[in-house]
Structures are given as structure tokens and as C-alpha cells.
PDB file of C-alpha atoms in Angstrom:
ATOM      1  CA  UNK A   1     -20.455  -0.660  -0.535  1.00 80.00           C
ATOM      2  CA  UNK A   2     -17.591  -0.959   1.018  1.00 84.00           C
ATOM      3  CA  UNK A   3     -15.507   1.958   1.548  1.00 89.00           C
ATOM      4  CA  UNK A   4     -11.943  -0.157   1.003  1.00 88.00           C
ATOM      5  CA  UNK A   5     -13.135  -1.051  -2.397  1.00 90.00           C
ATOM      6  CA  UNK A   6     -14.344   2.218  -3.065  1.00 90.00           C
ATOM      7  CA  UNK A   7     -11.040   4.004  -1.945  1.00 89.00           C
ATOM      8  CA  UNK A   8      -8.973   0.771  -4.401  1.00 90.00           C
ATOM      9  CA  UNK A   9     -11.592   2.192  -7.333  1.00 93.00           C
ATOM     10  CA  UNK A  10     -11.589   6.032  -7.083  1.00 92.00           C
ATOM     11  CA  UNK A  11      -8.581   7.670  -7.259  1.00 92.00           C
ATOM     12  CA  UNK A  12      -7.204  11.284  -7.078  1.00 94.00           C
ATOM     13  CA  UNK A  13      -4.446  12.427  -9.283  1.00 95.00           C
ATOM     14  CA  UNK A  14      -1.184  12.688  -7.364  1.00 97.00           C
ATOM     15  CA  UNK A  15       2.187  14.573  -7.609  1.00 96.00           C
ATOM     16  CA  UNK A  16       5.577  13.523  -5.241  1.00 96.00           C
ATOM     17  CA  UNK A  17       8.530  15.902  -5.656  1.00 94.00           C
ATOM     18  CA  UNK A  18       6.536  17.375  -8.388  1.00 93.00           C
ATOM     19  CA  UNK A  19       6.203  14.400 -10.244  1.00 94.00           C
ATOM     20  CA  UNK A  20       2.456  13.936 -11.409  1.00 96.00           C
ATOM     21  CA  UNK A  21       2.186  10.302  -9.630  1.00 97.00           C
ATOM     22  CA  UNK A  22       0.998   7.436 -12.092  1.00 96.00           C
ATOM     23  CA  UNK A  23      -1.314   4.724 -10.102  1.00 96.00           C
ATOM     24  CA  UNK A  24       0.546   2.623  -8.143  1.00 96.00           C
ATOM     25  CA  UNK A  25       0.298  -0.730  -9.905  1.00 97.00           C
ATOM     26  CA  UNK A  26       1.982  -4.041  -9.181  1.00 96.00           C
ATOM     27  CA  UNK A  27       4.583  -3.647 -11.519  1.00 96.00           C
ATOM     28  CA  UNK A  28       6.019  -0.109  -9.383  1.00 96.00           C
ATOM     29  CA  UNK A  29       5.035  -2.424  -5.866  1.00 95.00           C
ATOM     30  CA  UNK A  30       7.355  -5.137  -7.615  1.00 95.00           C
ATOM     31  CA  UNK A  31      10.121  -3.015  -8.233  1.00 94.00           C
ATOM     32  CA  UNK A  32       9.931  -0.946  -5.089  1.00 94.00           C
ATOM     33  CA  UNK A  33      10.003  -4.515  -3.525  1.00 93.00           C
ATOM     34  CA  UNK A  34      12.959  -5.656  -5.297  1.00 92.00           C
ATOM     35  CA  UNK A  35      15.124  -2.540  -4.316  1.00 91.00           C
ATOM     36  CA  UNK A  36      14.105  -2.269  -0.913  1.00 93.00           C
ATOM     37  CA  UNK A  37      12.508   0.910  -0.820  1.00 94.00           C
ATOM     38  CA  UNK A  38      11.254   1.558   2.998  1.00 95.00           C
ATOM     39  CA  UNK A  39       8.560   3.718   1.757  1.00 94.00           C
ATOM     40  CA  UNK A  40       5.980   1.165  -0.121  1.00 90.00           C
ATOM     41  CA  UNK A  41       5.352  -0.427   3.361  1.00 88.00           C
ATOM     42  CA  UNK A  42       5.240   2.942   5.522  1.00 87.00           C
ATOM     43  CA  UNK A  43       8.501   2.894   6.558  1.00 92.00           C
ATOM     44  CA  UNK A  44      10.481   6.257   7.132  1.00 91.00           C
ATOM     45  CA  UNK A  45      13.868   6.383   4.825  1.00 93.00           C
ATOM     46  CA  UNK A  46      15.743   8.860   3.086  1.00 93.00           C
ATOM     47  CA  UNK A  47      15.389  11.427   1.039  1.00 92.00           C
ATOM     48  CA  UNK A  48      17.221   9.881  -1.894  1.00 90.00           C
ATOM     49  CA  UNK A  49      15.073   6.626  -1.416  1.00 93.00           C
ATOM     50  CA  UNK A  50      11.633   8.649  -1.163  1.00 94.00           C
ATOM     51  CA  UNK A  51      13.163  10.536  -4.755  1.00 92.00           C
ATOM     52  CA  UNK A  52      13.734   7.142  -6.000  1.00 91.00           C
ATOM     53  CA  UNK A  53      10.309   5.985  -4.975  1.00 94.00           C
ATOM     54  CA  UNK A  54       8.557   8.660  -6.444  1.00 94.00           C
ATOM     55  CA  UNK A  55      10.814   8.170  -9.965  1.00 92.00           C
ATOM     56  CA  UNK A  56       9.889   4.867 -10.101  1.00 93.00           C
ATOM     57  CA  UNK A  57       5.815   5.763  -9.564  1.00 95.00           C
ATOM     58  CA  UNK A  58       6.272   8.541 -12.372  1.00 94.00           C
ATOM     59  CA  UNK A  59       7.317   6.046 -14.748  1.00 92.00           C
ATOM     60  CA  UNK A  60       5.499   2.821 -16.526  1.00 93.00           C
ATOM     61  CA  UNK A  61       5.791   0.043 -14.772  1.00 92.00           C
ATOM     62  CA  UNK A  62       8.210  -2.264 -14.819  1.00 89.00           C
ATOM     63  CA  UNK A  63      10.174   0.139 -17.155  1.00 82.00           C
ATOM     64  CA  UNK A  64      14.059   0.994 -16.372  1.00 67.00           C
ATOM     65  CA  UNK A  65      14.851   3.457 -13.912  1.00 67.00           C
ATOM     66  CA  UNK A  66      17.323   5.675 -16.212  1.00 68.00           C
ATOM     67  CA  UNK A  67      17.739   7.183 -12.691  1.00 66.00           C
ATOM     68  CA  UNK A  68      21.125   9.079 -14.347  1.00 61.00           C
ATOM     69  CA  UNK A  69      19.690  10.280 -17.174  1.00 67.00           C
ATOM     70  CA  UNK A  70      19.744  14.196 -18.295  1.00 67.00           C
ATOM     71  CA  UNK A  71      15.727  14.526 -17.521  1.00 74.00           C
ATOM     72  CA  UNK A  72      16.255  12.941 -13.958  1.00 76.00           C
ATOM     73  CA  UNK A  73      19.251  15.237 -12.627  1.00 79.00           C
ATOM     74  CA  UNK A  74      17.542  18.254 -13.736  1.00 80.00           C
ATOM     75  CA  UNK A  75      14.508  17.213 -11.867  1.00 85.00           C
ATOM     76  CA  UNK A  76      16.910  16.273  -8.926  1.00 80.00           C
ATOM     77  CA  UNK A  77      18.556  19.690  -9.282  1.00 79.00           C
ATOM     78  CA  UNK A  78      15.049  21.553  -9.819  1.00 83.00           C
ATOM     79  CA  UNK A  79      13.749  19.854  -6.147  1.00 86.00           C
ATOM     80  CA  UNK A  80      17.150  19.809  -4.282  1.00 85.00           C
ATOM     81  CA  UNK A  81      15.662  22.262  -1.873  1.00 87.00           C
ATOM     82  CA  UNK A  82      11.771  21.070  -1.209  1.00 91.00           C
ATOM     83  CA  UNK A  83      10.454  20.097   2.211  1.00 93.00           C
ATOM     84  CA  UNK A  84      11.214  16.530   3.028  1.00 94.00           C
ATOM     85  CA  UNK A  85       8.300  15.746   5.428  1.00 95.00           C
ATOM     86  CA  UNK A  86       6.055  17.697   2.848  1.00 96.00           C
ATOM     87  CA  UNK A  87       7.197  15.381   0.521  1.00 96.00           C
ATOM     88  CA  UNK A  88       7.013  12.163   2.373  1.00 96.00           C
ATOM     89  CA  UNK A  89       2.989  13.667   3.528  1.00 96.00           C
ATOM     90  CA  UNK A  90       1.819  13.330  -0.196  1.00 96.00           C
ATOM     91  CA  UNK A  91       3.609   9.958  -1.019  1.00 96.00           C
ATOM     92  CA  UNK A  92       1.696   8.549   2.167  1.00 96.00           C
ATOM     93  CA  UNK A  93      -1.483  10.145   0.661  1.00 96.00           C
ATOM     94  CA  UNK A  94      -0.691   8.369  -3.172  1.00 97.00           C
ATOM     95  CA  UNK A  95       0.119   5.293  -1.296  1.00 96.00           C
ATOM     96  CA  UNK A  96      -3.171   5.094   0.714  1.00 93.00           C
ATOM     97  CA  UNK A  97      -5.282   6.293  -2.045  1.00 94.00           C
ATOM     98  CA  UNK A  98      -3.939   2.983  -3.896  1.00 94.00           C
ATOM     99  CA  UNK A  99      -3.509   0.354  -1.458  1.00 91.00           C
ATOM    100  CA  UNK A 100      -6.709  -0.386   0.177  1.00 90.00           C
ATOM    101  CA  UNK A 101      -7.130  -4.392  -0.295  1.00 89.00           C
ATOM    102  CA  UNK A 102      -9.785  -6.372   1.459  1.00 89.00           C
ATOM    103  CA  UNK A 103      -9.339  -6.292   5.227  1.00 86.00           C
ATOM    104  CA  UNK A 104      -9.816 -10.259   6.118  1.00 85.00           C
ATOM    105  CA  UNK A 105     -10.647 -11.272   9.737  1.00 84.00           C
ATOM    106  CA  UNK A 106      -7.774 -12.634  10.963  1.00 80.00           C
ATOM    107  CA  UNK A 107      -8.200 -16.268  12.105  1.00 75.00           C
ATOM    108  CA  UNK A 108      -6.075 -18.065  14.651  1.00 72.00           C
ATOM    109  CA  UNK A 109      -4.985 -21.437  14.455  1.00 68.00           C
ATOM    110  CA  UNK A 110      -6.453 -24.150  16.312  1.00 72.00           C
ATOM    111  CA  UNK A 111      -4.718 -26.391  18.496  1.00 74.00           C
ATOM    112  CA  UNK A 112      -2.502 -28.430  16.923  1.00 69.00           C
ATOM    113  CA  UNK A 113      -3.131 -26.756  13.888  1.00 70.00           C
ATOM    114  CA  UNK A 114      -0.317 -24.873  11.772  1.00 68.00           C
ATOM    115  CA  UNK A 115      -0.305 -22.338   9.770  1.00 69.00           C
ATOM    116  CA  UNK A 116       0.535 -22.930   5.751  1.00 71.00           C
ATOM    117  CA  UNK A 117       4.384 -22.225   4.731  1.00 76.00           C
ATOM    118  CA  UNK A 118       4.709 -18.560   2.752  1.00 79.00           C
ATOM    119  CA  UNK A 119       5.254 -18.939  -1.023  1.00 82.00           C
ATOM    120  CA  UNK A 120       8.335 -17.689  -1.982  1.00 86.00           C
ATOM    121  CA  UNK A 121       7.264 -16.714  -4.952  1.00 91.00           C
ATOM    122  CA  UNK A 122       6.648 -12.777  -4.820  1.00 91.00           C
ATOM    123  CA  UNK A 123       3.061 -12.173  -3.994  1.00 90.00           C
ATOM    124  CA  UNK A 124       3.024  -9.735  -6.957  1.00 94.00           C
ATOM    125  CA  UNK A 125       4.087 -12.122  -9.733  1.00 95.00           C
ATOM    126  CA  UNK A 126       1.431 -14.814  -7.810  1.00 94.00           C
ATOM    127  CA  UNK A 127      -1.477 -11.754  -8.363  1.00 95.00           C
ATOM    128  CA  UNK A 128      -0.455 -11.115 -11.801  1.00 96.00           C
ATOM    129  CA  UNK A 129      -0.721 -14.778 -12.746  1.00 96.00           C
ATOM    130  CA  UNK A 130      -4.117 -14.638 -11.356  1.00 94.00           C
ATOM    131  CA  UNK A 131      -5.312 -11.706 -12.849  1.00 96.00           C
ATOM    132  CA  UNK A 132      -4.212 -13.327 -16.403  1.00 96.00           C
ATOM    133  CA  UNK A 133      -6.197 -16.219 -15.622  1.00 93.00           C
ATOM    134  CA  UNK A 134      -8.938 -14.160 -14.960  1.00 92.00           C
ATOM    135  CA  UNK A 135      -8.633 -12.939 -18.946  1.00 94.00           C
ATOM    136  CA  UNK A 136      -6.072  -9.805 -18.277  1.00 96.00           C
ATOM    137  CA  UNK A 137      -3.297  -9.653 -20.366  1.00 97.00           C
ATOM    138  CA  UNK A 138       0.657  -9.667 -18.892  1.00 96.00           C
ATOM    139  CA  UNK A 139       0.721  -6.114 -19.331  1.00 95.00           C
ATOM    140  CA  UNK A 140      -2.473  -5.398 -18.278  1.00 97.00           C
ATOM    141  CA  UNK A 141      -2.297  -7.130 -15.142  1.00 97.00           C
ATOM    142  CA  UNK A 142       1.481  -5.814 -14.259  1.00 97.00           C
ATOM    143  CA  UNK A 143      -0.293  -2.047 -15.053  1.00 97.00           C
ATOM    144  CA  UNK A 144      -3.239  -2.985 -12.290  1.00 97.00           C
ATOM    145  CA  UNK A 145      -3.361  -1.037  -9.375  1.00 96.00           C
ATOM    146  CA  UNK A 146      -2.569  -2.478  -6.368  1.00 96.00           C
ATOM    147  CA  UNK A 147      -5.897  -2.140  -4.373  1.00 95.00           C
ATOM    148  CA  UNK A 148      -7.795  -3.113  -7.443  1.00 96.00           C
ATOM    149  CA  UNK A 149      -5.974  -6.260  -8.535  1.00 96.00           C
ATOM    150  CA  UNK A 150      -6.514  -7.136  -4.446  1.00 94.00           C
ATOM    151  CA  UNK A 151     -10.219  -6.629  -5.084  1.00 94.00           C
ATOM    152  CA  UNK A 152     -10.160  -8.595  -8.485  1.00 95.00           C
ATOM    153  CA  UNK A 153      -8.478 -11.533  -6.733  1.00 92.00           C
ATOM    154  CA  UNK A 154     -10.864 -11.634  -3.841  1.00 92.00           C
ATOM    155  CA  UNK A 155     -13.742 -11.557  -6.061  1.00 92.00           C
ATOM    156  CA  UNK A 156     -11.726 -14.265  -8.162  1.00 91.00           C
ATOM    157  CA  UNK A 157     -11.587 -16.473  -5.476  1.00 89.00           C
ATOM    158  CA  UNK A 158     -15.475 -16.486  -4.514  1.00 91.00           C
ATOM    159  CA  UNK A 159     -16.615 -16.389  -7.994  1.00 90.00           C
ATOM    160  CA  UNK A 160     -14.226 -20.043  -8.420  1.00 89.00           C
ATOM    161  CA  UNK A 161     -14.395 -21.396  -5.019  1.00 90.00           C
ATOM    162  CA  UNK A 162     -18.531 -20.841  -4.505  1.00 88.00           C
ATOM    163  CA  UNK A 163     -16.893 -19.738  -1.223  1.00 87.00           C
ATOM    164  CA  UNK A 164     -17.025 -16.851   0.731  1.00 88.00           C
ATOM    165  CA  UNK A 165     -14.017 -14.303   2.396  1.00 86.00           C
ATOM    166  CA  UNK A 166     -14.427 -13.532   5.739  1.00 85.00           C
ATOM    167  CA  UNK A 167     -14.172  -9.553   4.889  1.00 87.00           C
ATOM    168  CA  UNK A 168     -14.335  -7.070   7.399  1.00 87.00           C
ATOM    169  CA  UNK A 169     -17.106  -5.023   7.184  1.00 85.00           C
ATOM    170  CA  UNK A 170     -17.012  -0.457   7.201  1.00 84.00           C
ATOM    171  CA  UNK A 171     -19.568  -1.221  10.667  1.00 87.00           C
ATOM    172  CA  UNK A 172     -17.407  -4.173  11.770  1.00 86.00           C
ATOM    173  CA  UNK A 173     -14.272  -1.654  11.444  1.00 83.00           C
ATOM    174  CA  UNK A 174     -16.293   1.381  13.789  1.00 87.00           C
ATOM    175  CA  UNK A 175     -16.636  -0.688  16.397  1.00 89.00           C
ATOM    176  CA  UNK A 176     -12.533  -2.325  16.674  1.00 85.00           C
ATOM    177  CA  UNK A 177     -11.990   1.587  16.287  1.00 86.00           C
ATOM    178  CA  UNK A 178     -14.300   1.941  19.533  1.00 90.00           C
ATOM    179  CA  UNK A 179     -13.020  -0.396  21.043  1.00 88.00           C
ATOM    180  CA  UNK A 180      -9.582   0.551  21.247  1.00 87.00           C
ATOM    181  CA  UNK A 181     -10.439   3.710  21.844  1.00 88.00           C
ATOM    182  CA  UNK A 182     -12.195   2.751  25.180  1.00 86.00           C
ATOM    183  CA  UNK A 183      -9.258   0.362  25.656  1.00 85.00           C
ATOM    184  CA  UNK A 184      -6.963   3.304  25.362  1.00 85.00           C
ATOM    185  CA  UNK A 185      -8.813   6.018  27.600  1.00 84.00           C
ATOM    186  CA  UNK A 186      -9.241   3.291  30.308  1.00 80.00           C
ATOM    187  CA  UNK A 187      -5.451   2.809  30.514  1.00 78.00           C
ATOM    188  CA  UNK A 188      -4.813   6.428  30.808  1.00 76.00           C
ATOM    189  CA  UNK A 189      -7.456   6.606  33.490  1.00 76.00           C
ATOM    190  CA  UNK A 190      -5.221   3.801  35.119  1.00 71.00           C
ATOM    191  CA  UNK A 191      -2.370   5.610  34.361  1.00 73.00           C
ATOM    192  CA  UNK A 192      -3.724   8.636  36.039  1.00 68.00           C
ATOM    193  CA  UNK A 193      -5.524   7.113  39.759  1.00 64.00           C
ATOM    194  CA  UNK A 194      -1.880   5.706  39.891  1.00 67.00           C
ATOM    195  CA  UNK A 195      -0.160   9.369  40.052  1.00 63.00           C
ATOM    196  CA  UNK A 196      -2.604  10.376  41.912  1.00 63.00           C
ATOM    197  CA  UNK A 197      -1.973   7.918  44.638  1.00 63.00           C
ATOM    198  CA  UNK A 198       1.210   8.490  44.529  1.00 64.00           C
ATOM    199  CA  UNK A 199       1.146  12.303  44.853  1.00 57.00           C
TER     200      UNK A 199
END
């Protein structure tokens, strides 16, 4: 099995800020989206937007923020001194454990051949329409996890087309992994015979 899927399957329970983390479905990705939040895609930001991230993953999805109601300042007031980078450690962790898609070989373009315009549609909403054509409900497609609903799509996709995703495989991944690795030690080899001749 693939490990990807496995990780987008089984998940451990989470807690950000001391929030016990609820999984990260497409409706939090949409919202974290829609406000900008740096942290859904890895990004470092601040403290206030990794509290707001974590808020928003605590709740339902798609529910209202009531980020100045009386239960969110005392939590606010309750964490005002906790370790930042501690913090922003176990939202990486929650993240990872949620987000693990299908890694697709990336294909480049032939010549003379373009590549197909983005939607502009948010990918979210364009998963949750397929995942209600595939017999969810709205809400139970908006309450999917994001690695899962990735999985369900891909599967989706073969089961309709008859064809078949060019998925990376675990072995497949080893051997990039390798492979950059060597890539990497022989440019600091490089790196080093050129001090050296010039000591």
C-alpha cells in the first residue's frame, strides 16, 4: 500500500495551542484559503495568524469564527505565554498527518504543446462537487479530510475514466530521495576540492 494513502487514512489526534485539533477537512483548507493564512501551505507567519489557524481547525468546518467571543479570549489569555516555535512544530505535524494527496509524476509539455488554463474556481469547492457526485452529501464532503477527499478523487477519476494516474510509487520516491542525496554530497565534494585548491 502506499504509504501517502495510508498517512491521508490513519490519523493521530492532535492539539495546537491546546486546542484538541479536529481533522483538517476542506471546509477549514477553504477558509484558511480565503483569509490568507500562511500556515496551511507551510509558510512561517505570526503568532496571531498560527492562533487563528488553529481556532479555525478546533471548530466545524465552515462554521463562523466567533474569534471575539468570551470562550476565545480566555483561551487567548490562558496561552498568551506558550512557546511559539513549539506551537508552530505541532501544527506542521496536524498538517502533515492530513495532507498527504497522491504524488503524480510530473509531466512536461511537449513542444508546442501548452499547458491547460487554472480554473478559477477554488480547487476545494471543485473537490467537494466531486465528492457529491461520487454519492457524499454537501456536508459530508465539506467535513472530508483533505488527504482523503484527494485519494477519493483520484480513485474517482480511474474508476470513471477506465484510466490510470501516473502515481508515484513509496520505491519510486527512495530512489528521487537517493538521488538528490548523491546530487547533494557531490556538490559539496565540489565545493570542497575548490577550497582546497585555493588554500
Amino acid at each position: 500500500m502506499d504509504s501517502l494513502a495510508a498517512e491521508a487514512f490513519l490519523n493521530a489526534s492532535h492539539k495546537v495551542y491546546g486546542l484538541a485539533m479536529r481533522p483538517l477537512s476542506l471546509g477549514h483548507a477553504f477558509v484558511l484559503e480565503s483569509l490568507g493564512n500562511p500556515f496551511y501551505h507551510g509558510r512561517l507567519g505570526t503568532p496571531e495568524e498560527l492562533r487563528v489557524a488553529a481556532w479555525i481547525c478546533a471548530n466545524p468546518p465552515l462554521s463562523a469564527l466567533r474569534l471575539g467571543g468570551a470562550g476565545n479570549l480566555w483561551w487567548r489569555y490562558r496561552t498568551r505565554n506558550a512557546d511559539f516555535e513549539r506551537e508552530v512544530a505541532r501544527w506542521k505535524v496536524f498538517v502533515d498527518d492530513f495532507c498527504t494527496p497522491p504524488q503524480l509524476w510530473t509531466k512536461t509539455p511537449k513542444p508546442g504543446e501548452s499547458r491547460a488554463e487554472p480554473s478559477r474556481i477554488p480547487h476545494q469547492i471543485s473537490t467537494a462537487v466531486r465528492l457529491m457526485r461520487l454519492g457524499m452529501s454537501e456536508r459530508e464532503a465539506w467535513q472530508t479530510p483533505v488527504g482523503v477527499a484527494s485519494w477519493y478523487e483520484a480513485a474517482g477519476y480511474e474508476t470513471e475514466s477506465g484510466s490510470r494516474l501516473d502515481i508515484v510509487t513509496d520505491s519510486e520516491r527512495v530512489a528521487i530521495l537517493r538521488q538528490k542525496l548523491k546530487e547533494q554530497q557531490a556538490a559539496a565534494s565540489d565545493i570542497e576540492d575548490k577550497d582546497e585548491g585555493n588554500g
